[in-house]
JSON list of C-alpha atoms in Angstrom, two decimals:
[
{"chain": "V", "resi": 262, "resn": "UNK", "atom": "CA", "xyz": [23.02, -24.93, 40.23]},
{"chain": "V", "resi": 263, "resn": "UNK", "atom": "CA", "xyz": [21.01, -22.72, 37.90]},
{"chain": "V", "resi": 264, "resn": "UNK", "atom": "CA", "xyz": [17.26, -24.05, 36.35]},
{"chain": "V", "resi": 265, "resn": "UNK", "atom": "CA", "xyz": [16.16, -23.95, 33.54]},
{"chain": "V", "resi": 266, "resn": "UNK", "atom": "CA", "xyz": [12.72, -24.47, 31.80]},
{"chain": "V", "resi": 267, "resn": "UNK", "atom": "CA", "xyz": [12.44, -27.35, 29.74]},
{"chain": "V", "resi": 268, "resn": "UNK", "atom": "CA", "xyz": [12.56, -26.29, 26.12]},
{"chain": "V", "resi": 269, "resn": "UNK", "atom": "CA", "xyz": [9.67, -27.68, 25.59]},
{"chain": "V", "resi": 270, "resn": "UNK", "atom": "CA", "xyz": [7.64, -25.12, 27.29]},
{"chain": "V", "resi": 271, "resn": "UNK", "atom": "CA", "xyz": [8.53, -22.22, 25.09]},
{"chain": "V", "resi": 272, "resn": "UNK", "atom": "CA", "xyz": [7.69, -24.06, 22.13]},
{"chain": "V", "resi": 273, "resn": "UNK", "atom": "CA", "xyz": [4.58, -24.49, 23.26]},
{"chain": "V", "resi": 274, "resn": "UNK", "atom": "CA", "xyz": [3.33, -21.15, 24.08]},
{"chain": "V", "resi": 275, "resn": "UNK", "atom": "CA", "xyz": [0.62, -20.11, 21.55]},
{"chain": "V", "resi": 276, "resn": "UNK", "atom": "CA", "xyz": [2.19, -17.99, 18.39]},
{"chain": "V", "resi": 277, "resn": "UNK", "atom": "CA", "xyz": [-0.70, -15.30, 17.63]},
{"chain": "V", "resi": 278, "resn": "UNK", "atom": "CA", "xyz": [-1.30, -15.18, 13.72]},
{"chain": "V", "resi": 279, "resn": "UNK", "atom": "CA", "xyz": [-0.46, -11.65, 12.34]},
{"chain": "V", "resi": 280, "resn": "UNK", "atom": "CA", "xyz": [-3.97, -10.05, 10.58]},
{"chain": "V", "resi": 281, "resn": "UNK", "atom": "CA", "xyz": [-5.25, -7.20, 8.61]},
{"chain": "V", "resi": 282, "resn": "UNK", "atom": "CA", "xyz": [-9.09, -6.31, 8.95]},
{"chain": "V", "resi": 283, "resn": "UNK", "atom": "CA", "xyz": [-9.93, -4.05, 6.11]},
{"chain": "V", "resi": 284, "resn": "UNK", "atom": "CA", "xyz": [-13.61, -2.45, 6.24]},
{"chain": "V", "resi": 285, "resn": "UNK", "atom": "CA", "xyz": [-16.13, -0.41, 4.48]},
{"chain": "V", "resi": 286, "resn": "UNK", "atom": "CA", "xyz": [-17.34, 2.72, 6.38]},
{"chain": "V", "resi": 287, "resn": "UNK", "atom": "CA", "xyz": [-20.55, 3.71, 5.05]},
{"chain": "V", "resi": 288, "resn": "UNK", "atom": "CA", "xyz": [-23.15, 1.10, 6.16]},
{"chain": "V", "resi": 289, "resn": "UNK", "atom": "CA", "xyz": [-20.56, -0.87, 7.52]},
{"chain": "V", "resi": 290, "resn": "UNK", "atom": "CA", "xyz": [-18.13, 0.78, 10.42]},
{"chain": "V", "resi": 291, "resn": "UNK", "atom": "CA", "xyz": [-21.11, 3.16, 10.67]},
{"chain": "V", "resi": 292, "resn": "UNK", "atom": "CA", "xyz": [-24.92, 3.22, 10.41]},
{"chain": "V", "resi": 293, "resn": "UNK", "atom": "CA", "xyz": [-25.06, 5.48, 7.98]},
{"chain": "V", "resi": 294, "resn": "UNK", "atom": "CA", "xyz": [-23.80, 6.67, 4.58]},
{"chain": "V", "resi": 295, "resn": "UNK", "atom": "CA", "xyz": [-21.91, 9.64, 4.52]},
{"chain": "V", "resi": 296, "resn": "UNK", "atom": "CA", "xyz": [-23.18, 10.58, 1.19]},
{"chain": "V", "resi": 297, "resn": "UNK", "atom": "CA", "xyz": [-26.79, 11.00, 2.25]},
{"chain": "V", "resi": 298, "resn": "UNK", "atom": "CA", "xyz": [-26.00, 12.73, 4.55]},
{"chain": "V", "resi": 299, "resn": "UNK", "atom": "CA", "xyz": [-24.60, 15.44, 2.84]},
{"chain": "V", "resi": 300, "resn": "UNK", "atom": "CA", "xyz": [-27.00, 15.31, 0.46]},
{"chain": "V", "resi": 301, "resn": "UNK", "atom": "CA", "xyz": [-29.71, 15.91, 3.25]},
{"chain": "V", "resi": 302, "resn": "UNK", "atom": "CA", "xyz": [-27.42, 19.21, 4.33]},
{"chain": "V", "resi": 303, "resn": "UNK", "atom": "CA", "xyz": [-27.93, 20.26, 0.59]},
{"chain": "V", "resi": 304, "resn": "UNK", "atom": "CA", "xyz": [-31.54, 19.79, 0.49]},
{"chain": "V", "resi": 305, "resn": "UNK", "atom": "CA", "xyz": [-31.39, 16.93, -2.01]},
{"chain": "V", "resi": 306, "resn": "UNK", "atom": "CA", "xyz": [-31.17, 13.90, 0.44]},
{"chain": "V", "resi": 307, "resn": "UNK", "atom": "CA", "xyz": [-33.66, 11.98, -1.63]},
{"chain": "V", "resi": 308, "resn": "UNK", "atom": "CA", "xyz": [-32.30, 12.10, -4.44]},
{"chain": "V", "resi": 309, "resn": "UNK", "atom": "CA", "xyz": [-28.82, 11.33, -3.39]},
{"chain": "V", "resi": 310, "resn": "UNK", "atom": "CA", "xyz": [-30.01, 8.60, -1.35]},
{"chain": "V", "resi": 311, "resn": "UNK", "atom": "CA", "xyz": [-31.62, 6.98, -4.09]},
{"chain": "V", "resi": 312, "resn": "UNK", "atom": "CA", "xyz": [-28.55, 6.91, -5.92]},
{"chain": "V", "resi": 313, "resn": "UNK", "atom": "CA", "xyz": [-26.92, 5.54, -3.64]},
{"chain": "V", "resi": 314, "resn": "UNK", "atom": "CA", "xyz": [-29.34, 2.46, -3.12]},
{"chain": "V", "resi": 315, "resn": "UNK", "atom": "CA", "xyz": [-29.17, 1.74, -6.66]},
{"chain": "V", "resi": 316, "resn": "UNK", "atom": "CA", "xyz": [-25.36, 2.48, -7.13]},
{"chain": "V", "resi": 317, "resn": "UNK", "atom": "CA", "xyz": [-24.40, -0.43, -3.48]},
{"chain": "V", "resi": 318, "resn": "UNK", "atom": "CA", "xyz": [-26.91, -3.11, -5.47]},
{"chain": "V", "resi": 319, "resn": "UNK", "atom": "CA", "xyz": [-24.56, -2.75, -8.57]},
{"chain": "V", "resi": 320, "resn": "UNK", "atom": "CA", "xyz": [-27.32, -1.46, -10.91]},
{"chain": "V", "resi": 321, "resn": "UNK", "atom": "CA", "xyz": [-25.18, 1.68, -11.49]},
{"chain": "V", "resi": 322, "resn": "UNK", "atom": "CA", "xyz": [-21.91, 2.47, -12.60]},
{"chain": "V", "resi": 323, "resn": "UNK", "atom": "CA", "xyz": [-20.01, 3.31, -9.57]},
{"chain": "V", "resi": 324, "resn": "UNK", "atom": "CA", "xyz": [-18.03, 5.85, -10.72]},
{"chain": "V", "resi": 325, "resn": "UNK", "atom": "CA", "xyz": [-20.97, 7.73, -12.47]},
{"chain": "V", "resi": 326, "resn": "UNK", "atom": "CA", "xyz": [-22.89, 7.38, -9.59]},
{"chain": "V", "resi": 327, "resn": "UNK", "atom": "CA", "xyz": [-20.58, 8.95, -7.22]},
{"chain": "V", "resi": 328, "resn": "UNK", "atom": "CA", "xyz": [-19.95, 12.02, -9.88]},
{"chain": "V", "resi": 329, "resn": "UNK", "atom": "CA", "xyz": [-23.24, 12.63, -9.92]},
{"chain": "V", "resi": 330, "resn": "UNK", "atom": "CA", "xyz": [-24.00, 12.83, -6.20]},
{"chain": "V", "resi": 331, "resn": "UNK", "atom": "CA", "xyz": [-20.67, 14.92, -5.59]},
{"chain": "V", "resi": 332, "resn": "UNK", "atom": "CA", "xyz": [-22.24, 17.20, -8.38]},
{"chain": "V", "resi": 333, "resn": "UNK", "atom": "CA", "xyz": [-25.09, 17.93, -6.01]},
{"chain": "V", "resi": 334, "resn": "UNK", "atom": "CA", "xyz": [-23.01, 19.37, -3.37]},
{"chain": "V", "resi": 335, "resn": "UNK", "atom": "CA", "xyz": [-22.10, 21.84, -4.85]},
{"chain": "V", "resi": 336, "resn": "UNK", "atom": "CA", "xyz": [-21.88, 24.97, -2.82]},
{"chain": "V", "resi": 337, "resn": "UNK", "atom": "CA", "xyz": [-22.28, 23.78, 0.36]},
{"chain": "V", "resi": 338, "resn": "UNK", "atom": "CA", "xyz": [-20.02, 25.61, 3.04]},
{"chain": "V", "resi": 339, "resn": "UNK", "atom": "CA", "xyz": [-17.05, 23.41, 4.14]},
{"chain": "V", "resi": 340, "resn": "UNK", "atom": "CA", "xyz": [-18.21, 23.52, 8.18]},
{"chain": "V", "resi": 341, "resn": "UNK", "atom": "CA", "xyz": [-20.66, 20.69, 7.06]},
{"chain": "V", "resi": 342, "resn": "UNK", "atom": "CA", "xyz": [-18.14, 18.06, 7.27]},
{"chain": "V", "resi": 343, "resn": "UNK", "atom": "CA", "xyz": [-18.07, 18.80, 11.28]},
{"chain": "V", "resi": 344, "resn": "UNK", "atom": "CA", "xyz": [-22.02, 18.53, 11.19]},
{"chain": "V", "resi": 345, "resn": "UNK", "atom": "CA", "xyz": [-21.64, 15.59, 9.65]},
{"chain": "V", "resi": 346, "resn": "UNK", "atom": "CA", "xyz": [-19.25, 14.19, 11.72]},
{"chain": "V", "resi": 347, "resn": "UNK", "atom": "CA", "xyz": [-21.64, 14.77, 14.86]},
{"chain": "V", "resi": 348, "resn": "UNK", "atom": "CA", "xyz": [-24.49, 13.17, 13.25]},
{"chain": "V", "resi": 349, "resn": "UNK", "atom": "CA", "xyz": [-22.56, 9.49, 12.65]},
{"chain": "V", "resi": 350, "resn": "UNK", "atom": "CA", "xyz": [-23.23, 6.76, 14.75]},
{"chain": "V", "resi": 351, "resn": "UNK", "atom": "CA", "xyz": [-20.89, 3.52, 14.98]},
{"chain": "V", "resi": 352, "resn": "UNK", "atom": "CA", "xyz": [-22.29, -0.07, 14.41]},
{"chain": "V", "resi": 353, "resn": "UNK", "atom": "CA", "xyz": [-23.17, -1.89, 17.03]},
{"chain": "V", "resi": 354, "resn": "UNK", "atom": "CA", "xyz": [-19.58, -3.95, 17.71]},
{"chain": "V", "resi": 355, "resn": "UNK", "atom": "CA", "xyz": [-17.34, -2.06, 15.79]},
{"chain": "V", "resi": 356, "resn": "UNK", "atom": "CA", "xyz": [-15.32, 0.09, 18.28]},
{"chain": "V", "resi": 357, "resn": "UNK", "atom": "CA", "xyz": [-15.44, -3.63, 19.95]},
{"chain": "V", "resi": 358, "resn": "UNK", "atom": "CA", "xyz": [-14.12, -5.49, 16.98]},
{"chain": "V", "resi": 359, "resn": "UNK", "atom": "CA", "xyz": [-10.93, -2.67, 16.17]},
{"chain": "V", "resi": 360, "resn": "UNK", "atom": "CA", "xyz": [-10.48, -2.77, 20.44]},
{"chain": "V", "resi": 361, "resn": "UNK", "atom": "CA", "xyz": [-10.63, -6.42, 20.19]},
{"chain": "V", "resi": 362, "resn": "UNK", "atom": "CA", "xyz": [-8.07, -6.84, 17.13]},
{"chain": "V", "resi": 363, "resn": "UNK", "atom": "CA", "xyz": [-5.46, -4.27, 18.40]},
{"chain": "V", "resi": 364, "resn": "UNK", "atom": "CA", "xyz": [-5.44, -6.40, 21.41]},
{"chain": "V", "resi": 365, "resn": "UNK", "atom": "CA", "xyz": [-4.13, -9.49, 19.48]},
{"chain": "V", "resi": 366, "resn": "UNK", "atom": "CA", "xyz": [-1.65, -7.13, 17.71]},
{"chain": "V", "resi": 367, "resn": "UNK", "atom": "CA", "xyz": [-3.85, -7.09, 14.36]},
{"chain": "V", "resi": 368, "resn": "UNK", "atom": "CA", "xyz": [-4.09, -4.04, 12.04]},
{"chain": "V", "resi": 369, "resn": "UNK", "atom": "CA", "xyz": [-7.65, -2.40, 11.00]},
{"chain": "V", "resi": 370, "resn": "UNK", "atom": "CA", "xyz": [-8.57, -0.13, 7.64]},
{"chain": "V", "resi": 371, "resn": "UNK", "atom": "CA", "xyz": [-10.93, 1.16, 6.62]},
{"chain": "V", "resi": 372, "resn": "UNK", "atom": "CA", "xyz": [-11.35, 1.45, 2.21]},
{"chain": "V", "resi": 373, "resn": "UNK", "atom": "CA", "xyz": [-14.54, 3.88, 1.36]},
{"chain": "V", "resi": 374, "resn": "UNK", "atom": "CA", "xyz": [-16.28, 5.32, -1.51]},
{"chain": "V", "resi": 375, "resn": "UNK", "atom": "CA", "xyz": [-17.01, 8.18, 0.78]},
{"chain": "V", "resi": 376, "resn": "UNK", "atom": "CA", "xyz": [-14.71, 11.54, 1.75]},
{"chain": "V", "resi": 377, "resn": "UNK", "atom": "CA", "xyz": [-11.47, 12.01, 3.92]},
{"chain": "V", "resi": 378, "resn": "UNK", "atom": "CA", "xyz": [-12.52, 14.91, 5.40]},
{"chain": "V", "resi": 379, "resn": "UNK", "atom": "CA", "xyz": [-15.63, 12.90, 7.03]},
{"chain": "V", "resi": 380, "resn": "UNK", "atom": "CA", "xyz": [-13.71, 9.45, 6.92]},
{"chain": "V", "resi": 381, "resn": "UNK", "atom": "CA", "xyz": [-10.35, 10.97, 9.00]},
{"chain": "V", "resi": 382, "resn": "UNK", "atom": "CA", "xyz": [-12.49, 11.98, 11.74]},
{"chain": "V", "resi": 383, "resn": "UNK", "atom": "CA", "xyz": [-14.32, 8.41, 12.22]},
{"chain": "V", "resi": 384, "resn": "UNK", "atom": "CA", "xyz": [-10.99, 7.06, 11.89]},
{"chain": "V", "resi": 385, "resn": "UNK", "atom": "CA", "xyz": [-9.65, 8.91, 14.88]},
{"chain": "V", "resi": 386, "resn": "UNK", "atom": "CA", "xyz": [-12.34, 8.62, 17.05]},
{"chain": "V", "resi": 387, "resn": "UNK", "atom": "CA", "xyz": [-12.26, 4.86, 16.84]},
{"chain": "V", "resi": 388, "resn": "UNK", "atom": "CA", "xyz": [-8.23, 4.35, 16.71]},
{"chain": "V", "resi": 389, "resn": "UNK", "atom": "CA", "xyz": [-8.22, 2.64, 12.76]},
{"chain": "V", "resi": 390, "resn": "UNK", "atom": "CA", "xyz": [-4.68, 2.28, 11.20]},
{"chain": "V", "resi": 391, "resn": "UNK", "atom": "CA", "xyz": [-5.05, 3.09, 7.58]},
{"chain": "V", "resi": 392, "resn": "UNK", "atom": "CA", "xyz": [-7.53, 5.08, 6.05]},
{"chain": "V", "resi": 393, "resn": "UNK", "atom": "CA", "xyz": [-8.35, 5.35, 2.20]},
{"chain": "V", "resi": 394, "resn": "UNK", "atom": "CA", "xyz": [-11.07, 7.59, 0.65]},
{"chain": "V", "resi": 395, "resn": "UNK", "atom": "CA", "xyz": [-11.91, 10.30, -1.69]},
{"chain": "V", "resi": 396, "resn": "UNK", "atom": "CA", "xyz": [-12.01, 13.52, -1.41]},
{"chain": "V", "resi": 397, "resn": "UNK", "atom": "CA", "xyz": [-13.97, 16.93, -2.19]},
{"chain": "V", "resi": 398, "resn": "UNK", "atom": "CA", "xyz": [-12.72, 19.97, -3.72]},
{"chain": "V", "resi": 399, "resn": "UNK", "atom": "CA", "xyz": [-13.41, 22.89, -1.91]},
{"chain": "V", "resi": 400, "resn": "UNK", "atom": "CA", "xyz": [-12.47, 26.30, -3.10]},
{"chain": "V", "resi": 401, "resn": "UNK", "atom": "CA", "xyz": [-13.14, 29.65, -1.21]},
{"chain": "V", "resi": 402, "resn": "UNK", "atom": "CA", "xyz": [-14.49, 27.67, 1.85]},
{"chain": "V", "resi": 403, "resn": "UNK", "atom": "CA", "xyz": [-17.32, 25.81, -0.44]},
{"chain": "V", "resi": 404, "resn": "UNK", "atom": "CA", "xyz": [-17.78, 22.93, -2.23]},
{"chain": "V", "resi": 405, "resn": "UNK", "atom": "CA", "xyz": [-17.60, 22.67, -6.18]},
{"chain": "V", "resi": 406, "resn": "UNK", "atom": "CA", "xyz": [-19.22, 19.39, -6.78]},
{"chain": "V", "resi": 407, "resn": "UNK", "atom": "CA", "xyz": [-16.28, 18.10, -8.00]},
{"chain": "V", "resi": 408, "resn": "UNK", "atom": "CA", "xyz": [-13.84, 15.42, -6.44]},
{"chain": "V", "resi": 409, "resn": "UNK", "atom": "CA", "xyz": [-10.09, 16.56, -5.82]},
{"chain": "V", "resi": 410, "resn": "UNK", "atom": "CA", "xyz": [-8.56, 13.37, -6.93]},
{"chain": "V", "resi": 411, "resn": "UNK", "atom": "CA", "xyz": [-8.95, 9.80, -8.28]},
{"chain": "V", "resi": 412, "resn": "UNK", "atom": "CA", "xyz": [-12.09, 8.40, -7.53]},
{"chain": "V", "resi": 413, "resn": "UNK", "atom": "CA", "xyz": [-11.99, 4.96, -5.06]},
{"chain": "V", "resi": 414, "resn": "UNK", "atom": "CA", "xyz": [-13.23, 1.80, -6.84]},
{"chain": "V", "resi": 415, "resn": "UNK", "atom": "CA", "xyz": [-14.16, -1.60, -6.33]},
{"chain": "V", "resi": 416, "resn": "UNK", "atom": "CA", "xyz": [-10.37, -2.02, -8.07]},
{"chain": "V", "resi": 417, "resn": "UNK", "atom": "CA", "xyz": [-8.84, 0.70, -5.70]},
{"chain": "V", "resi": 418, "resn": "UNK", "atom": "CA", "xyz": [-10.20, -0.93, -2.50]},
{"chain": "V", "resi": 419, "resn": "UNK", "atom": "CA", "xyz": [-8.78, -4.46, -3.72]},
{"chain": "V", "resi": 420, "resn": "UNK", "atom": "CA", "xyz": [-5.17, -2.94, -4.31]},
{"chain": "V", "resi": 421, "resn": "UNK", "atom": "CA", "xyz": [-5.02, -1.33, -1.33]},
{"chain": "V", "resi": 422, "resn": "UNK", "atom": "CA", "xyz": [-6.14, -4.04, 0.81]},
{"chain": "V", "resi": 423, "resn": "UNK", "atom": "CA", "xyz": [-3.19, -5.83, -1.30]},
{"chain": "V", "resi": 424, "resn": "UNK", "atom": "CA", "xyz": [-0.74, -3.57, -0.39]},
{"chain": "V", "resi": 425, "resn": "UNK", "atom": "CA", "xyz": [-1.59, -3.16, 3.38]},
{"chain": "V", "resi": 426, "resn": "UNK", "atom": "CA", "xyz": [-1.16, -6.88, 3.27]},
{"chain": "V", "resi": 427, "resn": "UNK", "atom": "CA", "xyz": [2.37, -6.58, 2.49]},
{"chain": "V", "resi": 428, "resn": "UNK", "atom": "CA", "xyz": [2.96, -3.09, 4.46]},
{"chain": "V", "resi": 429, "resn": "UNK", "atom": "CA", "xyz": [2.15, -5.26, 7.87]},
{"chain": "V", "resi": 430, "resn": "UNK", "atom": "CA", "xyz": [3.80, -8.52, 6.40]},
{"chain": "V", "resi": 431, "resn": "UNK", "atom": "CA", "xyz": [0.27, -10.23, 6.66]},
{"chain": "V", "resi": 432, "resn": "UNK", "atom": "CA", "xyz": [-0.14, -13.15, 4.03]},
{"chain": "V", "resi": 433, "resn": "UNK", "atom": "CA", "xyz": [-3.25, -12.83, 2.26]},
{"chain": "V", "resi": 434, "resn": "UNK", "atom": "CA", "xyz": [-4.74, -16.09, 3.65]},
{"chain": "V", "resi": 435, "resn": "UNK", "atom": "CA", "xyz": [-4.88, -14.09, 7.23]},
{"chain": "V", "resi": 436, "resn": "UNK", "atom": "CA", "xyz": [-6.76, -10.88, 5.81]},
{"chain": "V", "resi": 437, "resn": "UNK", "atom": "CA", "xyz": [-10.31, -10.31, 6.69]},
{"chain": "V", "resi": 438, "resn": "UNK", "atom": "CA", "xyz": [-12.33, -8.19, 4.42]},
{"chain": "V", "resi": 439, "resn": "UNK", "atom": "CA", "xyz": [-15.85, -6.58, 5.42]},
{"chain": "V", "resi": 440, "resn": "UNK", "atom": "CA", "xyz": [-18.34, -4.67, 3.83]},
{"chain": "V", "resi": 441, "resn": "UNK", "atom": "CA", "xyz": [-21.87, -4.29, 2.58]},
{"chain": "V", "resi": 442, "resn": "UNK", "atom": "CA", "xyz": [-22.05, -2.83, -1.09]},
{"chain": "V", "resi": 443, "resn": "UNK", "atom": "CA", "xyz": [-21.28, -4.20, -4.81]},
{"chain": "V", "resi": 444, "resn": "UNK", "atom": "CA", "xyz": [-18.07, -2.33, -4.92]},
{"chain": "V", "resi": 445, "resn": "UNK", "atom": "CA", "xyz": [-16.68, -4.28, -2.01]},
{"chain": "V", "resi": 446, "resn": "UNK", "atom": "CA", "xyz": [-17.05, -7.59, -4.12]},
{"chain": "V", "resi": 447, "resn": "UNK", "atom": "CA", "xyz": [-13.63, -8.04, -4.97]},
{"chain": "V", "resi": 448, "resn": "UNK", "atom": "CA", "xyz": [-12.00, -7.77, -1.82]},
{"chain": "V", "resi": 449, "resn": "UNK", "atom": "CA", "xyz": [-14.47, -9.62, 0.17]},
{"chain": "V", "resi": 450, "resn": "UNK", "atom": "CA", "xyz": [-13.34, -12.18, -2.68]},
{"chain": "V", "resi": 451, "resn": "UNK", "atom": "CA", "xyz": [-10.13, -12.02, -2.52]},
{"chain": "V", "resi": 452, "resn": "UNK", "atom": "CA", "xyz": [-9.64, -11.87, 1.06]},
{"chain": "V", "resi": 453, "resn": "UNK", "atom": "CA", "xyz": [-8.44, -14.93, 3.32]},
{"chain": "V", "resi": 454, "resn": "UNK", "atom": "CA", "xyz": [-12.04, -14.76, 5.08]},
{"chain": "V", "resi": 455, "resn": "UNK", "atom": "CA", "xyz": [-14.82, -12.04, 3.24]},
{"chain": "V", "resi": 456, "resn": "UNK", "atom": "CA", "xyz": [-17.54, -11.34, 5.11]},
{"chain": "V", "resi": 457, "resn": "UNK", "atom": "CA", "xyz": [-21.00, -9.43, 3.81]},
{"chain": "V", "resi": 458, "resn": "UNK", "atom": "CA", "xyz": [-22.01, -7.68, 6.39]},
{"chain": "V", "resi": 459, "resn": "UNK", "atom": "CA", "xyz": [-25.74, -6.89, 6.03]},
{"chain": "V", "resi": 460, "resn": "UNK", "atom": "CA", "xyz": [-25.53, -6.60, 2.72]},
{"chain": "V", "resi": 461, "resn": "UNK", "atom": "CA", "xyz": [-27.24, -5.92, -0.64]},
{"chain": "V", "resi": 462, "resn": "UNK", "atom": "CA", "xyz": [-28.30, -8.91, -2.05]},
{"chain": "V", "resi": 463, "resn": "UNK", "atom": "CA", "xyz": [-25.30, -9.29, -4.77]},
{"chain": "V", "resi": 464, "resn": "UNK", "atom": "CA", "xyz": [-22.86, -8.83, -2.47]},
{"chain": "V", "resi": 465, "resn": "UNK", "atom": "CA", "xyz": [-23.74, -11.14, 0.21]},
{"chain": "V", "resi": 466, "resn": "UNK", "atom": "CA", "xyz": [-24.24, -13.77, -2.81]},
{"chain": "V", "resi": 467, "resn": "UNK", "atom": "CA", "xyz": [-20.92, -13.13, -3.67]},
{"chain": "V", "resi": 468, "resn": "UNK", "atom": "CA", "xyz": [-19.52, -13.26, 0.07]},
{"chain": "V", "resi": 469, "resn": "UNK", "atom": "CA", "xyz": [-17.96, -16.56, 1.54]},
{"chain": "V", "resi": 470, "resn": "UNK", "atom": "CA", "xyz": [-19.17, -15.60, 4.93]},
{"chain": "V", "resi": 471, "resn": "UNK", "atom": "CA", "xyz": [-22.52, -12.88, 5.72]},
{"chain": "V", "resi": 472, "resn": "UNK", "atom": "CA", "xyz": [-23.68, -11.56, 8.88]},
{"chain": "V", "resi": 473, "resn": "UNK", "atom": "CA", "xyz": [-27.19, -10.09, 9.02]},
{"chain": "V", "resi": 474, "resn": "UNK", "atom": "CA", "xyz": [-27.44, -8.83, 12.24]},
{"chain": "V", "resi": 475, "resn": "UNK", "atom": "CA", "xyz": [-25.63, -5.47, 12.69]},
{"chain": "V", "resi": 476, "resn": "UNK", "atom": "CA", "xyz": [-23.54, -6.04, 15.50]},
{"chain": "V", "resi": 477, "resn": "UNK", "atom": "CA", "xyz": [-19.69, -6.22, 13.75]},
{"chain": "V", "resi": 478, "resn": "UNK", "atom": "CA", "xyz": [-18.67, -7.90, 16.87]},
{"chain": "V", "resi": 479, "resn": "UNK", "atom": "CA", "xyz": [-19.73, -10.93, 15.26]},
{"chain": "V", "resi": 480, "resn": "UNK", "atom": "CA", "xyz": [-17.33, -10.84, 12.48]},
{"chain": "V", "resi": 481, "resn": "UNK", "atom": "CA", "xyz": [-14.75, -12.01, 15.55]},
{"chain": "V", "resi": 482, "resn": "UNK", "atom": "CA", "xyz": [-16.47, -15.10, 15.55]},
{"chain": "V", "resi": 483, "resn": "UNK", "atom": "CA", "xyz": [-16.07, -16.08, 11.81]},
{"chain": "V", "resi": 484, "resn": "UNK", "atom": "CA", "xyz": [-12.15, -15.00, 12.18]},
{"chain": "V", "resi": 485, "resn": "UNK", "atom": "CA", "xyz": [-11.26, -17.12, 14.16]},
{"chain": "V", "resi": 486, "resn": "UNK", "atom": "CA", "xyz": [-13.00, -19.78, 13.22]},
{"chain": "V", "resi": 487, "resn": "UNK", "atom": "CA", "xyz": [-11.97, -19.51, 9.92]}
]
């Protein structure tokens, strides 16, 4: 006669909650900004950096801010994006924390002010799903100091953490939303848990969770807690 397992073991087997972690780069996924770094390969690093500061505390208009900066590249050869590459570093935890959610079957992206041809080779190098940033316009091998298409907002980094939500059938009370600067307000906001993740002082005001020591790892914690 054949056996069969009581029913109610299969219902209780643990169902694993579908989630989207969507991430900042710049300060966030990595140590450093992207940005500067550039800047530092044009001999302006200063400058740019200072920009930058002001621009992730919300005292400048993002947009503006990133025109500007781009506008300082100009004519820098494109084989910088590989030296800049080399010289990123990941936080402490994050190759853990996208290792850790792929294990549970969760997506990771990554939304940043900063430049595909930078951002696509962090996102390879530590296995992300989705990727959206700007990107530079180069022309005859060098940059113009212009950008090559819409510029990535506070507004663009909500809406696409929106529609990645629906992309991987995720409902927004299961999305996680990380990152450090004033322009990641709205989707730390709007996200089932937002964390600040040492962050400028406005944005981890505006954060429902913060973390202050920078090891992303920790963000785990506050998921699934949350």
């Amino acid at each position: 006669m054949r056996q069969y397992a009581p029913i109610k073991q299969h219902l209780e087997r643990p169902i694993m909650t579908a989630r989207l972690i969507v991430m900042d780069i710049d300060s966030t996924l990595i140590n450093q900004e992207v940005i500067d770094l550039l800047g530092e390969e044009a001999g302006v690093g200063e400058q740019v950096a200072q920009i930058t500061d002001r621009a992730m505390r919300g005292e400048l208009d993002f947009r503006q801010a990133l025109e500007k900066r781009v506008g300082l590249l100009a004519g820098l050869d494109e084989s910088v994006f590989e030296r800049t590459f080399e010289r990123v570093t990941f936080t402490p935890g994050a190759l853990e924390l996208v290792r850790s959610a792929h294990s549970k079957g969760w997506k990771v992206g990554v939304v940043s002010g900063g430049f595909h041809e930078v951002a696509d080779k962090i996102v390879a190098a530590a296995g992300i799903d989705f990727c959206l940033a700007n990107r530079l316009e180069v022309v005859d091998g060098k940059l113009t100091g212009k950008l090559a298409a819409d510029i990535v907002t506070k507004e663009s980094k909500l809406i696409q953490l929106l529609d990645w939500a629906v992309e991987c059938g995720v409902d927004m009370a299961h999305t996680v939303a990380i990152g450090d600067g004033a322009n990641d307000i709205p989707m730390i906001q709007a996200a089932g848990t937002g964390i600040a993740f040492c962050a400028k002082p406005k944005t981890r005001e505006a954060a429902p969770f913060a973390i202050d020591e920078r090891n992303l790892m920790l963000a785990m914690d506050i998921i699934l807690r949350d």
